[in-house]
Short mmCIF file of C-alpha atoms in Angstrom, two decimals:
data_model
loop_
_atom_site.label_atom_id
_atom_site.label_comp_id
_atom_site.label_asym_id
_atom_site.label_seq_id
_atom_site.Cartn_x
_atom_site.Cartn_y
_atom_site.Cartn_z
CA MET B 9 40.30 75.61 124.08
CA THR B 10 41.46 77.56 127.10
CA SER B 11 39.58 78.99 129.06
CA THR B 12 41.03 82.20 130.62
CA GLY B 13 41.16 85.32 128.28
CA LEU B 14 45.09 85.91 128.80
CA ARG B 15 46.88 87.50 125.57
CA VAL B 16 50.20 87.07 125.03
CA VAL B 17 53.23 87.63 122.42
CA VAL B 18 55.13 85.17 121.06
CA GLU B 19 58.24 86.16 119.13
CA ALA B 20 59.74 82.89 117.58
CA ASP B 21 63.12 82.41 115.44
CA GLY B 22 65.54 79.64 114.13
CA GLY B 23 68.71 79.62 111.92
CA SER B 24 71.73 77.46 111.19
CA ARG B 25 75.66 78.53 110.64
CA GLY B 26 75.79 76.89 107.12
CA ASN B 27 71.56 75.29 105.21
CA PRO B 28 72.05 72.84 106.51
CA GLY B 29 74.29 72.92 109.57
CA PRO B 30 74.78 73.08 113.55
CA ALA B 31 70.57 74.79 113.75
CA GLY B 32 69.14 76.26 116.89
CA TYR B 33 65.73 77.87 118.02
CA GLY B 34 64.59 80.40 120.12
CA ALA B 35 61.03 82.13 121.45
CA VAL B 36 59.41 84.53 123.89
CA VAL B 37 56.54 84.62 125.42
CA LEU B 38 55.70 88.33 125.95
CA GLU B 39 52.49 90.11 128.14
CA ASP B 40 50.46 91.93 125.17
CA GLY B 41 50.73 95.31 125.93
CA THR B 42 53.38 95.59 128.55
CA GLY B 43 56.13 93.48 126.32
CA GLU B 44 57.48 91.82 130.05
CA VAL B 45 58.59 88.24 129.35
CA LEU B 46 56.73 85.66 131.10
CA LEU B 47 58.66 82.63 129.73
CA GLU B 48 61.86 81.82 127.35
CA ARG B 49 62.56 78.45 125.27
CA TYR B 50 66.31 77.77 123.12
CA ALA B 51 67.61 74.77 122.24
CA SER B 52 70.26 73.76 120.00
CA LEU B 53 69.41 71.22 116.94
CA GLY B 54 71.77 69.60 115.61
CA VAL B 55 72.65 69.51 111.99
CA THR B 56 69.62 70.79 109.80
CA THR B 57 68.57 73.38 108.10
CA ASN B 58 66.98 77.60 108.27
CA ASN B 59 63.53 76.38 107.89
CA VAL B 60 63.40 73.76 110.03
CA ALA B 61 64.80 75.41 113.09
CA GLU B 62 61.92 78.67 112.52
CA TYR B 63 59.50 75.80 112.88
CA GLN B 64 60.73 74.52 115.98
CA GLY B 65 61.08 78.13 117.27
CA LEU B 66 57.51 78.38 116.68
CA ILE B 67 56.51 75.62 117.96
CA ALA B 68 58.88 75.93 120.90
CA GLY B 69 56.21 79.12 121.68
CA LEU B 70 53.04 77.97 121.00
CA ARG B 71 54.17 75.44 123.64
CA ALA B 72 54.83 78.23 125.86
CA ALA B 73 52.21 80.32 125.32
CA ALA B 74 50.30 77.67 125.92
CA GLU B 75 51.94 76.01 129.51
CA LEU B 76 51.00 79.96 130.92
CA GLY B 77 47.14 79.21 129.85
CA ALA B 78 47.46 81.60 126.94
CA ALA B 79 43.66 82.23 124.88
CA ARG B 80 44.83 84.25 122.61
CA VAL B 81 48.30 84.52 120.65
CA ASP B 82 50.07 87.18 118.40
CA VAL B 83 52.72 85.65 116.39
CA ARG B 84 55.58 87.37 115.68
CA MET B 85 58.68 86.06 113.26
CA ASP B 86 61.38 87.58 110.77
CA SER B 87 60.37 83.87 108.52
CA LYS B 88 58.49 85.34 105.92
CA LEU B 89 58.28 81.67 104.59
CA VAL B 90 56.76 80.58 108.00
CA VAL B 91 54.30 83.33 109.14
CA GLU B 92 52.97 82.84 104.86
CA GLN B 93 52.88 79.14 105.34
CA MET B 94 50.68 79.01 108.76
CA SER B 95 48.60 81.68 107.86
CA GLY B 96 47.08 79.43 104.91
CA ARG B 97 48.93 81.85 101.63
CA TRP B 98 52.06 80.02 100.81
CA GLN B 99 51.81 75.64 100.28
CA ILE B 100 54.21 73.88 101.94
CA LYS B 101 56.09 72.59 98.78
CA ASN B 102 59.03 70.98 100.69
CA PRO B 103 58.11 67.33 102.48
CA GLY B 104 60.13 67.96 105.32
CA LEU B 105 59.06 70.91 106.98
CA ARG B 106 55.21 69.66 106.49
CA PRO B 107 54.86 67.46 109.67
CA LEU B 108 56.80 70.36 111.55
CA ALA B 109 53.69 72.96 110.21
CA ALA B 110 51.16 70.22 111.43
CA GLU B 111 52.49 69.79 114.97
CA ALA B 112 51.79 73.95 114.74
CA ALA B 113 48.77 73.51 113.25
CA LYS B 114 47.53 71.63 116.48
CA LEU B 115 49.18 73.47 118.95
CA VAL B 116 47.35 76.52 117.06
CA ASP B 117 43.99 74.61 117.55
CA GLY B 118 44.28 74.67 121.32
CA PHE B 119 43.83 78.34 121.52
CA ALA B 120 40.89 80.79 120.64
CA ALA B 121 42.81 83.21 118.40
CA VAL B 122 46.13 83.12 116.91
CA THR B 123 47.74 85.78 114.40
CA PHE B 124 50.48 85.30 112.37
CA ASP B 125 52.48 88.82 111.27
CA TRP B 126 55.78 89.06 109.51
CA ILE B 127 58.31 91.46 111.50
CA PRO B 128 62.14 92.63 110.23
CA ARG B 129 65.04 90.86 111.69
CA GLU B 130 65.65 93.75 114.24
CA ARG B 131 62.10 93.72 115.51
CA ASN B 132 63.26 90.00 116.73
CA LYS B 133 66.06 90.70 118.09
CA LEU B 134 65.14 88.74 121.72
CA ALA B 135 64.44 85.32 119.93
CA ASP B 136 67.04 85.71 117.41
CA ALA B 137 69.62 86.42 120.63
CA LEU B 138 68.56 82.82 121.96
CA ALA B 139 68.81 81.26 119.09
CA ASN B 140 72.22 82.46 118.49
CA ARG B 141 72.70 81.51 122.29
CA ALA B 142 71.44 78.19 121.81
CA MET B 143 74.52 77.71 119.11
CA ASP B 144 76.79 78.97 121.05
CA GLU B 145 76.20 76.96 124.16
CA ALA B 146 75.82 74.41 121.35
CA ALA B 147 79.70 74.68 120.03
CA GLY B 148 80.90 75.70 123.25
CA LYS B 149 81.59 79.50 122.99
CA PRO B 150 81.09 82.07 125.11
CA VAL B 151 77.30 83.01 125.53
CA GLY B 152 77.19 86.27 123.25
CA SER B 153 79.84 85.64 120.81
CA ALA B 154 77.82 84.65 117.57
CA THR B 155 78.97 86.75 114.59
CA PRO B 156 76.43 89.03 112.41
CA SER B 157 77.27 86.06 109.94
CA SER B 158 75.56 83.32 112.03
CA SER B 159 72.19 85.13 112.91
CA ALA B 160 69.86 83.27 113.00
CA GLY B 161 66.63 83.69 110.66
CA SER B 162 67.12 84.16 106.79
CA SER B 163 63.88 66.47 110.25
CA ALA B 164 64.98 67.40 113.35
CA PHE B 165 63.38 67.50 116.26
CA ALA B 166 63.72 69.13 119.72
CA GLU B 167 61.94 69.16 122.81
CA PRO B 168 61.57 72.95 124.22
CA THR B 169 63.80 73.96 127.63
CA GLU B 170 63.14 74.91 130.67
CA PRO B 171 63.90 78.73 131.12
CA LYS B 172 67.23 78.53 131.73
CA ALA B 173 68.46 79.53 135.26
CA PRO B 174 72.11 80.45 136.41
CA ARG B 175 74.06 77.82 136.87
CA ASN B 176 77.00 77.27 139.48
CA TRP B 177 78.72 74.05 140.85
CA ALA B 178 79.89 76.10 143.81
CA PRO B 179 77.10 76.31 146.75
CA PRO B 180 75.14 78.58 146.27
CA SER B 181 74.75 81.70 148.59
CA LEU B 182 71.44 81.85 150.84
CA ASP B 183 71.08 85.12 152.03
CA THR B 184 68.73 86.65 149.00
CA ALA B 185 66.81 83.01 148.74
CA THR B 186 62.90 81.74 149.57
CA ARG B 187 63.16 78.65 151.21
CA LEU B 188 60.22 76.61 151.11
CA ILE B 189 59.51 73.34 152.89
CA LEU B 190 56.87 71.28 151.42
CA VAL B 191 54.29 69.18 153.40
CA ARG B 192 51.90 67.15 152.74
CA HIS B 193 49.11 66.90 154.95
CA GLY B 194 48.42 63.54 157.32
CA GLU B 195 46.87 60.51 156.78
CA THR B 196 42.91 60.43 156.00
CA ALA B 197 40.62 58.09 155.55
CA MET B 198 40.61 58.19 152.21
CA THR B 199 44.39 58.21 151.79
CA ALA B 200 44.51 55.10 153.60
CA GLN B 201 41.66 53.26 151.49
CA GLY B 202 43.62 54.63 148.47
CA ARG B 203 40.98 57.07 146.97
CA TYR B 204 40.84 59.87 145.07
CA SER B 205 40.51 63.10 147.08
CA GLY B 206 40.03 65.81 145.56
CA ARG B 207 37.87 68.68 147.17
CA GLY B 208 36.15 66.89 149.35
CA ASP B 209 37.17 67.96 152.94
CA VAL B 210 38.01 65.23 155.14
CA PRO B 211 39.15 65.59 158.26
CA LEU B 212 42.28 63.76 159.58
CA SER B 213 42.35 59.98 160.48
CA GLU B 214 44.28 59.49 164.32
CA GLN B 215 47.09 58.30 162.34
CA GLY B 216 46.61 61.32 160.28
CA GLU B 217 47.09 63.52 163.08
CA ALA B 218 49.74 61.32 164.37
CA GLN B 219 52.23 61.97 161.15
CA ALA B 220 51.34 65.62 160.78
CA MET B 221 52.93 66.30 165.09
CA ALA B 222 56.08 64.12 163.83
CA ALA B 223 56.42 65.99 160.77
CA ALA B 224 56.26 69.56 162.54
CA GLY B 225 58.97 68.21 164.82
CA ARG B 226 61.08 67.78 161.31
CA VAL B 227 59.79 71.07 160.36
CA ALA B 228 61.30 72.85 163.61
CA GLY B 229 64.39 70.17 163.31
CA ILE B 230 64.76 72.23 159.23
CA SER B 231 64.57 75.40 160.71
CA ARG B 232 62.66 77.31 163.65
CA ASP B 233 63.12 80.70 161.64
CA VAL B 234 60.12 80.32 160.13
CA THR B 235 58.58 82.87 158.34
CA ALA B 236 55.45 81.76 157.22
CA VAL B 237 52.92 79.37 157.38
CA VAL B 238 50.94 78.91 154.53
CA SER B 239 47.69 76.10 153.66
CA SER B 240 45.46 74.66 151.72
CA PRO B 241 41.98 75.44 152.28
CA LEU B 242 41.13 71.87 153.17
CA THR B 243 40.52 70.53 156.62
CA ARG B 244 43.51 68.15 156.53
CA CYS B 245 46.03 70.58 155.58
CA THR B 246 45.15 73.90 157.64
CA ARG B 247 44.96 70.93 161.05
CA THR B 248 48.38 69.71 160.06
CA ALA B 249 49.63 73.28 159.01
CA GLU B 250 48.23 74.29 162.65
CA LEU B 251 49.64 71.37 164.41
CA ILE B 252 53.45 72.29 162.73
CA ALA B 253 52.63 76.59 163.67
CA ALA B 254 51.98 74.99 167.29
CA GLU B 255 55.36 73.59 167.39
CA LEU B 256 57.33 76.49 166.04
CA GLY B 257 55.63 78.38 168.48
CA ASN B 258 55.85 82.40 166.65
CA VAL B 259 53.69 81.95 163.44
CA THR B 260 49.81 81.60 162.59
CA VAL B 261 48.54 79.63 159.55
CA THR B 262 47.67 81.61 156.13
CA VAL B 263 45.29 80.14 153.97
CA MET B 264 46.25 80.58 150.07
CA PRO B 265 42.96 79.02 148.04
CA GLU B 266 45.49 78.32 145.04
CA LEU B 267 46.72 75.71 147.31
CA ILE B 268 44.28 73.62 147.47
CA GLU B 269 44.20 69.44 145.77
CA CYS B 270 42.81 69.09 141.85
CA ASP B 271 39.22 68.75 141.36
CA PHE B 272 38.24 65.54 140.77
CA GLY B 273 35.35 65.34 139.50
CA ASP B 274 33.35 61.83 138.84
CA TRP B 275 36.26 60.30 140.19
CA GLU B 276 35.92 61.78 143.44
CA GLY B 277 36.22 59.45 146.42
CA LEU B 278 36.56 56.27 144.12
CA THR B 279 40.04 53.95 143.47
CA PHE B 280 41.88 53.90 140.92
CA ALA B 281 39.92 50.42 139.83
CA GLU B 282 36.60 51.69 140.27
CA VAL B 283 37.76 54.42 137.56
CA ARG B 284 39.37 52.06 135.33
CA GLU B 285 36.38 49.96 135.35
CA ARG B 286 33.63 52.82 134.96
CA TRP B 287 35.74 55.76 132.72
CA PRO B 288 38.57 53.26 130.63
CA GLU B 289 38.99 55.67 128.16
CA GLU B 290 39.27 58.81 129.98
CA LEU B 291 41.19 57.58 132.64
CA ASP B 292 44.14 56.53 129.29
CA ARG B 293 43.70 60.33 128.04
CA TRP B 294 44.12 61.53 131.64
CA LEU B 295 47.36 59.43 132.39
CA ASP B 296 48.31 60.53 128.89
CA SER B 297 48.24 64.15 128.74
CA THR B 298 48.37 66.64 132.12
CA ALA B 299 46.05 69.25 129.78
CA VAL B 300 43.15 66.19 129.92
CA ALA B 301 40.48 66.97 133.34
CA PRO B 302 38.86 63.99 135.04
CA PRO B 303 35.14 63.98 134.20
CA GLY B 304 33.78 67.13 136.02
CA GLY B 305 37.21 67.86 137.32
CA GLU B 306 40.63 70.11 136.77
CA SER B 307 43.66 69.25 134.44
CA PHE B 308 47.05 69.27 136.09
CA LYS B 309 47.85 71.85 133.92
CA THR B 310 45.24 73.75 135.55
CA VAL B 311 46.48 73.00 139.08
CA ALA B 312 49.93 74.04 137.84
CA LYS B 313 48.92 77.50 136.55
CA ARG B 314 47.81 78.32 139.72
CA VAL B 315 50.09 76.47 141.89
CA ARG B 316 53.12 78.43 140.01
CA GLY B 317 51.06 82.17 140.60
CA ALA B 318 51.09 81.01 144.34
CA LEU B 319 54.98 80.36 144.40
CA ALA B 320 55.64 83.68 142.52
CA THR B 321 53.34 85.63 145.04
CA LEU B 322 55.24 83.94 148.11
CA GLN B 323 58.58 84.33 146.52
CA SER B 324 58.00 88.39 146.91
CA ALA B 325 56.33 88.39 149.73
CA TYR B 326 58.87 86.64 151.45
CA PRO B 327 62.61 87.14 150.36
CA SER B 328 65.15 85.52 152.11
CA GLY B 329 62.10 83.94 154.45
CA THR B 330 61.41 80.54 155.03
CA VAL B 331 57.87 79.71 154.31
CA VAL B 332 55.91 76.24 154.89
CA VAL B 333 53.80 75.20 152.08
CA VAL B 334 51.31 72.44 153.33
CA SER B 335 49.28 70.97 150.47
CA HIS B 336 48.33 67.62 148.65
CA VAL B 337 50.16 65.43 146.36
CA SER B 338 49.11 66.98 142.78
CA PRO B 339 50.42 70.55 143.76
CA ILE B 340 53.20 69.44 145.33
CA LYS B 341 54.19 66.86 142.63
CA LEU B 342 53.81 69.98 140.06
CA ILE B 343 56.16 71.84 141.84
CA LEU B 344 58.64 69.57 142.25
CA ARG B 345 57.95 68.76 138.38
CA ASP B 346 58.66 72.38 137.83
CA ALA B 347 61.36 72.54 140.20
CA LEU B 348 63.77 69.75 138.68
CA ALA B 349 62.67 70.66 134.65
CA ALA B 350 61.46 67.51 134.63
CA GLY B 351 58.51 66.16 131.87
CA ASP B 352 55.36 65.19 132.69
CA ALA B 353 56.10 61.27 133.12
CA PHE B 354 57.20 62.74 136.80
CA LEU B 355 54.42 62.56 137.99
CA HIS B 356 53.74 58.71 137.59
CA ARG B 357 57.06 58.07 139.51
CA LEU B 358 57.26 60.41 142.40
CA PHE B 359 55.62 58.46 145.44
CA LEU B 360 54.20 61.44 148.12
CA ASP B 361 53.61 59.94 151.69
CA ALA B 362 51.41 61.58 154.16
CA ALA B 363 53.10 64.05 155.82
CA GLY B 364 56.32 63.74 153.74
CA VAL B 365 58.49 66.55 153.67
CA SER B 366 60.32 68.03 150.59
CA THR B 367 62.42 71.47 150.74
CA MET B 368 63.80 73.07 148.06
CA ASP B 369 65.24 77.12 147.57
CA MET B 370 64.25 79.65 144.74
CA TRP B 371 66.29 82.74 143.94
CA PRO B 372 65.35 86.30 142.85
CA ASP B 373 67.46 85.49 139.95
CA GLY B 374 65.38 82.08 138.71
CA GLY B 375 67.77 79.76 140.60
CA ILE B 376 65.82 76.52 142.03
CA ALA B 377 68.25 74.36 144.44
CA VAL B 378 65.83 70.46 145.61
CA ARG B 379 67.65 69.98 149.42
CA SER B 380 65.24 67.18 149.87
CA VAL B 381 61.98 65.03 148.36
CA ASN B 382 59.89 62.57 149.99
CA GLU B 383 61.43 62.49 153.15
CA THR B 384 59.81 60.17 155.75
CA ALA B 385 62.26 59.48 158.39
CA HIS B 386 60.02 61.03 160.83
CA LEU B 387 57.91 58.97 160.33
CA ARG B 388 59.10 55.59 161.55
#
């Protein structure tokens, strides 16, 4: 179960234009009490039924709530069928809905508490609009052109999509963007030996010092007009950050605890082969799911949550500024995964060198542009 006390509201819907017909779902996660929208999900489903689309909306909403680390979820839908079936009051007679109900039930088990409530359609407008948007986009119609007869509500499976950011092929303006220059710390003895290095506070090696100075030169080449340099609290990062700040000459280093490396627990200091020999089953589960933590450690899902919070803080504190972020492999990979709207397999396919540099821009409206990933020419 999730360990935080966060309580959210999930409003979900789905529909098809024809039953079956072209279908889509929508879901929103709202902060309990304020009603602030925290996440949105919507996607088209091809040709299927209203009920399948409604279940897909529920599944997408529950997954989004889990991403936020919610402990308690209040689900609100205008589908009497889904609400009654998930509450256990109605039997699931349609065999096509049983796998979807089972998937939703498995997600429900991951929370401390989940409630299901029916609401009239007029109170489910946010999710309804997203479902119609999904169907409109799939049909090539302008967003918002859905007619009342195509309203959502009344077996295809689809993965939830990332919240939609503005899409534009034109070169974006940097006037309102926050630029992040992501730098992995220089090499340590643990890095060179290929050992899990999480919360252990190991210093840079001689080679790592040279790499950090080279990274400082690359950062200065990207921009000398840097607003802030922020760092994980561990020495290998703060030292790298200090060398970068010294090269820039006009900023100091600010420590952000949220940027610390993943806690690898009992695996700290061991090689992958040593972990494979001693914890083969635990390692496989960890590799299969970002929600699984090493024994005594921290899951990537937890790391992602705190890193997202750090980025939100930086964007709010430094609008239209350039921020150097000095951190570790796991946080930087998770930042880039989210920025590129990639799946979890991305984490195992991306390699980040010690003192590698990546650059991305973030806009207030949710737009993101990744400009470079793991630059290393400065290390040669």
